[in-house]
Amino acid sequence: MHETIIVLDFGSQVTQLIARRVREAGVYCEILPCTASVDEMRRPEVKGIILSGGPASVYGEYAPTVDKKVYGLGIPVMGICYGMQLTAHLNGGTVKPADEREFGRTEIVCDIANPLFKDLPQRQTVWMSHGDRIENIPGVNAIAKSDNCPLAAVEIPDIKFYGVQFHPEVVHSEHGFAILKNFLFHICNCKGDWEMGDFIEEEVARIRAAVGDAHVVLGLSGGVDSSVAAVLIHKAIGSRLTCVFVNNGLLRKDEAQSVQDMYAEHIAEAKLVYVDATDDFLGLLAGVSDPEKKRKIIGNEFVEVFRREAEKIKLSGEGEVKFLAQGTLYPDVIESQSVHGGPASVIKSHHNVGGLPEDLELDLLEPFRFLFKDEVRAVGTELGLPDSVVWRQPFPGPGLAVRICSDITAEKTRVLQEADAIVRQEIEDAGFGREVWQYFAVLLPVKTVGVMGDERTFENVCAIRAITATDGMTADFAQLPHDLLGRMSSRIINEVRGINRVVYDITSKPPGTIEWE
Ligand code: XMP
């Protein structure tokens, strides 16, 4: 068993980032709900525990808490924001609303003799986010302070506790990753010998154990996540996996064919069924313009298609399908619902999470539910998939439906497919395909007046969206050269009937999202 760090989740939007940083440092990490039993943590491979942040106040009515026995396991515990306040609360300290709430960049002065700040500058910028603060805790040593917070970081040697009133896991904390690494390597004494290859091995074993001798149907979109999931699950259960590629009529231009070609070339050993369900999807979506309704309809219909395919497998005598596998990623989960029942709020129902019906009848198999896109890319490369698959730009399951900001028709889909193909081709030809995380066209339900030749035109606006990101949780608009933007604009207006104006979207995430719906 690999050395393990357990993160206990108190509902912060960035809990998973902690786990991701720990894995990046080469230590295996699991997230458990804060209500998990301490017996689950009493294992020789568990070297330390991190209590995440969370939106609650320890004195709030529904404040999540933790079994006090976690402080008696004999291993180091680190508390981040809420995790630190809760520790104070449970160990005889006092927590009070701060006179001045601190959010955002703050300078701290730290005790560099403490192992948590080993080899780091005494003054550093961290990302604070707290309304409450700790007044005192018995047996505490202050190891960092800021102007407004005399206990910005603490140590309680008696219970091997380290607490920080800021978020070391976010990139805005200048030396945050180094602080986490100090906790892992100089406090928990981890060796750091875990790598992505180990994830594959462990996940293959987990999938085999979970699936037993049942069959699995996997929703394949041709994107990175589901393609890598197909290879991983195939490695685990071989011919008992059937991949189903559904054409929902909302794919990009020529994509139905290109995904099948890609599959034949790189994932050929796994079984593929292609289902053209264009008419079903477009029929159900007719007249629907509400984004959440579209997402739910599409999610439900995908599941209907998967159910039908599962039934066919059963009727053919091959065996019983008990699982639906998906390439769901952590950002899909966190934005669609709160993980572990925590209080994070729903941003949009990613079709493969929030769009699923309650009576699904199939168990979900989602090996990447706790990974980020770049981690899945690393898994894909490790599994031998080529860059052309691993570095495909992300494409949402509901497809062009969430890029047509009105009701959907076959004609609007055609117009958007044409414009989108031009955007993709121009950005790739200009050599920005890898640097820009996602690039696509959006069809707006706004008509504007134009003039072409001597004719007046009155047609739709198309927006170009191109963003840079590392994990899709945050994004910035790409600073594309003006001549490239100009080329895309004039080609779209000249070549695509139905569009007479092009605009460039310069919104970051947050406050925007990457997709328009
Ligand atoms: P947003 O629009 O939420 O998108 O900023 C974040 C990333 O997720 C993709 N996305 C989806 N992927 N099913 C998916 O598989 C969905 O329903 C879905 N909605 C958005 C989006 O393209 C971006 O990469």
PDB file of C-alpha atoms in Angstrom, residues 160-322:
ATOM      1  CA  LYS A 160       0.655  17.229  16.395  1.00  0.00           C
ATOM      2  CA  PHE A 161      -1.534  19.900  14.842  1.00  0.00           C
ATOM      3  CA  TYR A 162      -0.640  22.582  12.294  1.00  0.00           C
ATOM      4  CA  GLY A 163      -3.193  25.148  11.234  1.00  0.00           C
ATOM      5  CA  VAL A 164      -3.240  27.873   8.624  1.00  0.00           C
ATOM      6  CA  GLN A 165      -5.790  30.632   8.279  1.00  0.00           C
ATOM      7  CA  PHE A 166      -5.126  30.839   4.509  1.00  0.00           C
ATOM      8  CA  HIS A 167      -5.391  28.505   1.506  1.00  0.00           C
ATOM      9  CA  PRO A 168      -1.999  26.981   0.653  1.00  0.00           C
ATOM     10  CA  GLU A 169      -3.636  24.896  -2.113  1.00  0.00           C
ATOM     11  CA  VAL A 170      -4.495  27.819  -4.428  1.00  0.00           C
ATOM     12  CA  VAL A 171      -1.914  29.264  -6.800  1.00  0.00           C
ATOM     13  CA  HIS A 172      -2.431  32.770  -5.388  1.00  0.00           C
ATOM     14  CA  SER A 173      -0.614  31.673  -2.223  1.00  0.00           C
ATOM     15  CA  GLU A 174       2.937  32.355  -3.390  1.00  0.00           C
ATOM     16  CA  HIS A 175       4.610  29.475  -1.546  1.00  0.00           C
ATOM     17  CA  GLY A 176       1.453  27.493  -0.799  1.00  0.00           C
ATOM     18  CA  PHE A 177       2.577  24.341  -2.588  1.00  0.00           C
ATOM     19  CA  ALA A 178       5.906  24.461  -0.738  1.00  0.00           C
ATOM     20  CA  ILE A 179       4.033  24.791   2.580  1.00  0.00           C
ATOM     21  CA  LEU A 180       1.960  21.702   1.748  1.00  0.00           C
ATOM     22  CA  LYS A 181       5.110  19.852   0.718  1.00  0.00           C
ATOM     23  CA  ASN A 182       6.752  20.803   4.005  1.00  0.00           C
ATOM     24  CA  PHE A 183       3.762  19.316   5.811  1.00  0.00           C
ATOM     25  CA  LEU A 184       4.067  16.109   3.777  1.00  0.00           C
ATOM     26  CA  PHE A 185       7.803  15.626   3.821  1.00  0.00           C
ATOM     27  CA  HIS A 186       9.058  17.362   6.973  1.00  0.00           C
ATOM     28  CA  ILE A 187       6.120  16.830   9.307  1.00  0.00           C
ATOM     29  CA  CYS A 188       4.404  13.621   8.115  1.00  0.00           C
ATOM     30  CA  ASN A 189       7.753  12.257   6.851  1.00  0.00           C
ATOM     31  CA  CYS A 190       6.275  10.955   3.598  1.00  0.00           C
ATOM     32  CA  LYS A 191       8.674   9.656   0.958  1.00  0.00           C
ATOM     33  CA  GLY A 192       6.775  10.880  -2.102  1.00  0.00           C
ATOM     34  CA  ASP A 193       7.018   7.712  -4.167  1.00  0.00           C
ATOM     35  CA  TRP A 194       3.527   7.693  -5.679  1.00  0.00           C
ATOM     36  CA  GLU A 195       2.967   8.482  -9.359  1.00  0.00           C
ATOM     37  CA  MET A 196       0.225   8.413 -12.016  1.00  0.00           C
ATOM     38  CA  GLY A 197       1.270   4.892 -13.057  1.00  0.00           C
ATOM     39  CA  ASP A 198       0.299   3.787  -9.561  1.00  0.00           C
ATOM     40  CA  PHE A 199      -3.118   5.387 -10.000  1.00  0.00           C
ATOM     41  CA  ILE A 200      -3.642   3.201 -13.077  1.00  0.00           C
ATOM     42  CA  GLU A 201      -2.645   0.024 -11.278  1.00  0.00           C
ATOM     43  CA  GLU A 202      -4.767   0.801  -8.232  1.00  0.00           C
ATOM     44  CA  GLU A 203      -7.759   1.912 -10.288  1.00  0.00           C
ATOM     45  CA  VAL A 204      -7.625  -1.213 -12.489  1.00  0.00           C
ATOM     46  CA  ALA A 205      -7.746  -3.326  -9.324  1.00  0.00           C
ATOM     47  CA  ARG A 206     -10.589  -1.223  -7.918  1.00  0.00           C
ATOM     48  CA  ILE A 207     -12.606  -1.509 -11.167  1.00  0.00           C
ATOM     49  CA  ARG A 208     -12.105  -5.296 -11.290  1.00  0.00           C
ATOM     50  CA  ALA A 209     -13.263  -5.654  -7.709  1.00  0.00           C
ATOM     51  CA  ALA A 210     -16.280  -3.364  -8.183  1.00  0.00           C
ATOM     52  CA  VAL A 211     -17.469  -4.852 -11.480  1.00  0.00           C
ATOM     53  CA  GLY A 212     -16.967  -8.539 -10.682  1.00  0.00           C
ATOM     54  CA  ASP A 213     -18.151 -10.519 -13.715  1.00  0.00           C
ATOM     55  CA  ALA A 214     -20.773  -7.988 -14.836  1.00  0.00           C
ATOM     56  CA  HIS A 215     -20.739  -5.999 -18.096  1.00  0.00           C
ATOM     57  CA  VAL A 216     -20.156  -2.268 -18.445  1.00  0.00           C
ATOM     58  CA  VAL A 217     -21.521   0.204 -20.966  1.00  0.00           C
ATOM     59  CA  LEU A 218     -19.416   3.325 -21.404  1.00  0.00           C
ATOM     60  CA  GLY A 219     -20.654   6.604 -22.838  1.00  0.00           C
ATOM     61  CA  LEU A 220     -17.926   7.521 -25.281  1.00  0.00           C
ATOM     62  CA  SER A 221     -17.841  11.055 -26.669  1.00  0.00           C
ATOM     63  CA  GLY A 222     -14.438  10.836 -28.296  1.00  0.00           C
ATOM     64  CA  GLY A 223     -13.125  13.458 -25.891  1.00  0.00           C
ATOM     65  CA  VAL A 224     -10.108  12.978 -23.673  1.00  0.00           C
ATOM     66  CA  ASP A 225     -11.949  11.867 -20.538  1.00  0.00           C
ATOM     67  CA  SER A 226     -14.167   9.166 -21.975  1.00  0.00           C
ATOM     68  CA  SER A 227     -11.459   7.907 -24.349  1.00  0.00           C
ATOM     69  CA  VAL A 228      -8.965   7.505 -21.509  1.00  0.00           C
ATOM     70  CA  ALA A 229     -11.695   5.925 -19.356  1.00  0.00           C
ATOM     71  CA  ALA A 230     -12.380   3.436 -22.195  1.00  0.00           C
ATOM     72  CA  VAL A 231      -8.749   2.348 -22.329  1.00  0.00           C
ATOM     73  CA  LEU A 232      -8.451   2.114 -18.542  1.00  0.00           C
ATOM     74  CA  ILE A 233     -11.662   0.110 -18.071  1.00  0.00           C
ATOM     75  CA  HIS A 234     -10.816  -2.113 -21.018  1.00  0.00           C
ATOM     76  CA  LYS A 235      -7.485  -2.827 -19.339  1.00  0.00           C
ATOM     77  CA  ALA A 236      -9.424  -3.886 -16.243  1.00  0.00           C
ATOM     78  CA  ILE A 237     -12.265  -5.994 -17.710  1.00  0.00           C
ATOM     79  CA  GLY A 238     -11.481  -6.547 -21.415  1.00  0.00           C
ATOM     80  CA  SER A 239     -14.384  -7.669 -23.597  1.00  0.00           C
ATOM     81  CA  ARG A 240     -16.988  -7.060 -20.886  1.00  0.00           C
ATOM     82  CA  LEU A 241     -16.779  -3.367 -21.784  1.00  0.00           C
ATOM     83  CA  THR A 242     -18.930  -1.958 -24.603  1.00  0.00           C
ATOM     84  CA  CYS A 243     -18.362   1.669 -25.599  1.00  0.00           C
ATOM     85  CA  VAL A 244     -21.391   3.469 -26.976  1.00  0.00           C
ATOM     86  CA  PHE A 245     -20.800   6.548 -29.107  1.00  0.00           C
ATOM     87  CA  VAL A 246     -24.019   8.511 -29.493  1.00  0.00           C
ATOM     88  CA  ASN A 247     -24.484  11.057 -32.246  1.00  0.00           C
ATOM     89  CA  ASN A 248     -26.958  13.439 -30.611  1.00  0.00           C
ATOM     90  CA  GLY A 249     -27.050  15.676 -33.688  1.00  0.00           C
ATOM     91  CA  LEU A 250     -25.119  18.304 -31.736  1.00  0.00           C
ATOM     92  CA  LEU A 251     -21.589  17.240 -32.568  1.00  0.00           C
ATOM     93  CA  ARG A 252     -19.068  19.449 -34.311  1.00  0.00           C
ATOM     94  CA  LYS A 253     -18.737  19.304 -38.089  1.00  0.00           C
ATOM     95  CA  ASP A 254     -17.568  15.854 -39.326  1.00  0.00           C
ATOM     96  CA  GLU A 255     -17.102  14.677 -35.740  1.00  0.00           C
ATOM     97  CA  ALA A 256     -19.296  11.564 -35.991  1.00  0.00           C
ATOM     98  CA  GLN A 257     -16.832  10.173 -38.501  1.00  0.00           C
ATOM     99  CA  SER A 258     -13.618  11.510 -36.989  1.00  0.00           C
ATOM    100  CA  VAL A 259     -14.372   9.984 -33.566  1.00  0.00           C
ATOM    101  CA  GLN A 260     -14.977   6.581 -35.156  1.00  0.00           C
ATOM    102  CA  ASP A 261     -11.726   6.890 -37.116  1.00  0.00           C
ATOM    103  CA  MET A 262      -9.812   7.894 -33.993  1.00  0.00           C
ATOM    104  CA  TYR A 263     -11.302   4.946 -32.123  1.00  0.00           C
ATOM    105  CA  ALA A 264     -10.452   2.469 -34.877  1.00  0.00           C
ATOM    106  CA  GLU A 265      -6.885   3.696 -34.875  1.00  0.00           C
ATOM    107  CA  HIS A 266      -6.135   3.968 -31.152  1.00  0.00           C
ATOM    108  CA  ILE A 267      -8.689   2.093 -29.036  1.00  0.00           C
ATOM    109  CA  ALA A 268      -9.512  -0.660 -31.499  1.00  0.00           C
ATOM    110  CA  GLU A 269      -9.303  -3.498 -28.987  1.00  0.00           C
ATOM    111  CA  ALA A 270     -12.392  -2.251 -27.087  1.00  0.00           C
ATOM    112  CA  LYS A 271     -15.882  -2.846 -28.558  1.00  0.00           C
ATOM    113  CA  LEU A 272     -17.626   0.212 -30.049  1.00  0.00           C
ATOM    114  CA  VAL A 273     -21.306   0.668 -30.921  1.00  0.00           C
ATOM    115  CA  TYR A 274     -22.251   3.796 -32.903  1.00  0.00           C
ATOM    116  CA  VAL A 275     -25.812   5.060 -32.440  1.00  0.00           C
ATOM    117  CA  ASP A 276     -27.191   7.887 -34.573  1.00  0.00           C
ATOM    118  CA  ALA A 277     -29.912   9.348 -32.342  1.00  0.00           C
ATOM    119  CA  THR A 278     -30.016  12.783 -33.988  1.00  0.00           C
ATOM    120  CA  ASP A 279     -33.764  12.736 -34.602  1.00  0.00           C
ATOM    121  CA  ASP A 280     -34.589  11.645 -31.036  1.00  0.00           C
ATOM    122  CA  PHE A 281     -32.475  14.375 -29.458  1.00  0.00           C
ATOM    123  CA  LEU A 282     -33.536  17.185 -31.770  1.00  0.00           C
ATOM    124  CA  GLY A 283     -37.181  16.124 -31.420  1.00  0.00           C
ATOM    125  CA  LEU A 284     -37.012  16.298 -27.625  1.00  0.00           C
ATOM    126  CA  LEU A 285     -35.194  19.623 -27.689  1.00  0.00           C
ATOM    127  CA  ALA A 286     -37.570  21.340 -30.119  1.00  0.00           C
ATOM    128  CA  GLY A 287     -38.766  24.642 -28.682  1.00  0.00           C
ATOM    129  CA  VAL A 288     -36.643  24.366 -25.507  1.00  0.00           C
ATOM    130  CA  SER A 289     -34.391  27.341 -24.804  1.00  0.00           C
ATOM    131  CA  ASP A 290     -33.776  27.145 -21.051  1.00  0.00           C
ATOM    132  CA  PRO A 291     -30.155  26.020 -20.515  1.00  0.00           C
ATOM    133  CA  GLU A 292     -30.819  23.765 -17.525  1.00  0.00           C
ATOM    134  CA  LYS A 293     -33.803  22.130 -19.283  1.00  0.00           C
ATOM    135  CA  LYS A 294     -31.667  21.430 -22.351  1.00  0.00           C
ATOM    136  CA  ARG A 295     -28.973  19.854 -20.188  1.00  0.00           C
ATOM    137  CA  LYS A 296     -31.454  17.644 -18.338  1.00  0.00           C
ATOM    138  CA  ILE A 297     -33.195  16.515 -21.534  1.00  0.00           C
ATOM    139  CA  ILE A 298     -29.888  15.607 -23.129  1.00  0.00           C
ATOM    140  CA  GLY A 299     -28.627  13.828 -19.999  1.00  0.00           C
ATOM    141  CA  ASN A 300     -31.826  11.788 -19.781  1.00  0.00           C
ATOM    142  CA  GLU A 301     -31.828  10.855 -23.443  1.00  0.00           C
ATOM    143  CA  PHE A 302     -28.184   9.753 -23.324  1.00  0.00           C
ATOM    144  CA  VAL A 303     -29.136   7.413 -20.507  1.00  0.00           C
ATOM    145  CA  GLU A 304     -32.113   6.111 -22.514  1.00  0.00           C
ATOM    146  CA  VAL A 305     -29.776   5.214 -25.367  1.00  0.00           C
ATOM    147  CA  PHE A 306     -27.342   3.532 -22.961  1.00  0.00           C
ATOM    148  CA  ARG A 307     -30.203   1.577 -21.384  1.00  0.00           C
ATOM    149  CA  ARG A 308     -31.366   0.354 -24.790  1.00  0.00           C
ATOM    150  CA  GLU A 309     -27.845  -0.792 -25.644  1.00  0.00           C
ATOM    151  CA  ALA A 310     -27.533  -2.530 -22.260  1.00  0.00           C
ATOM    152  CA  GLU A 311     -30.799  -4.372 -22.976  1.00  0.00           C
ATOM    153  CA  LYS A 312     -29.462  -5.491 -26.372  1.00  0.00           C
ATOM    154  CA  ILE A 313     -26.327  -6.894 -24.736  1.00  0.00           C
ATOM    155  CA  LYS A 314     -28.488  -8.814 -22.282  1.00  0.00           C
ATOM    156  CA  LEU A 315     -30.796 -10.136 -25.027  1.00  0.00           C
ATOM    157  CA  SER A 316     -27.827 -11.287 -27.087  1.00  0.00           C
ATOM    158  CA  GLY A 317     -26.914 -13.556 -24.155  1.00  0.00           C
ATOM    159  CA  GLU A 318     -23.558 -11.852 -23.581  1.00  0.00           C
ATOM    160  CA  GLY A 319     -24.387 -11.031 -19.965  1.00  0.00           C
ATOM    161  CA  GLU A 320     -25.964  -8.534 -17.634  1.00  0.00           C
ATOM    162  CA  VAL A 321     -24.895  -4.890 -17.830  1.00  0.00           C
ATOM    163  CA  LYS A 322     -24.704  -3.518 -14.311  1.00  0.00           C
TER     164      LYS A 322
END
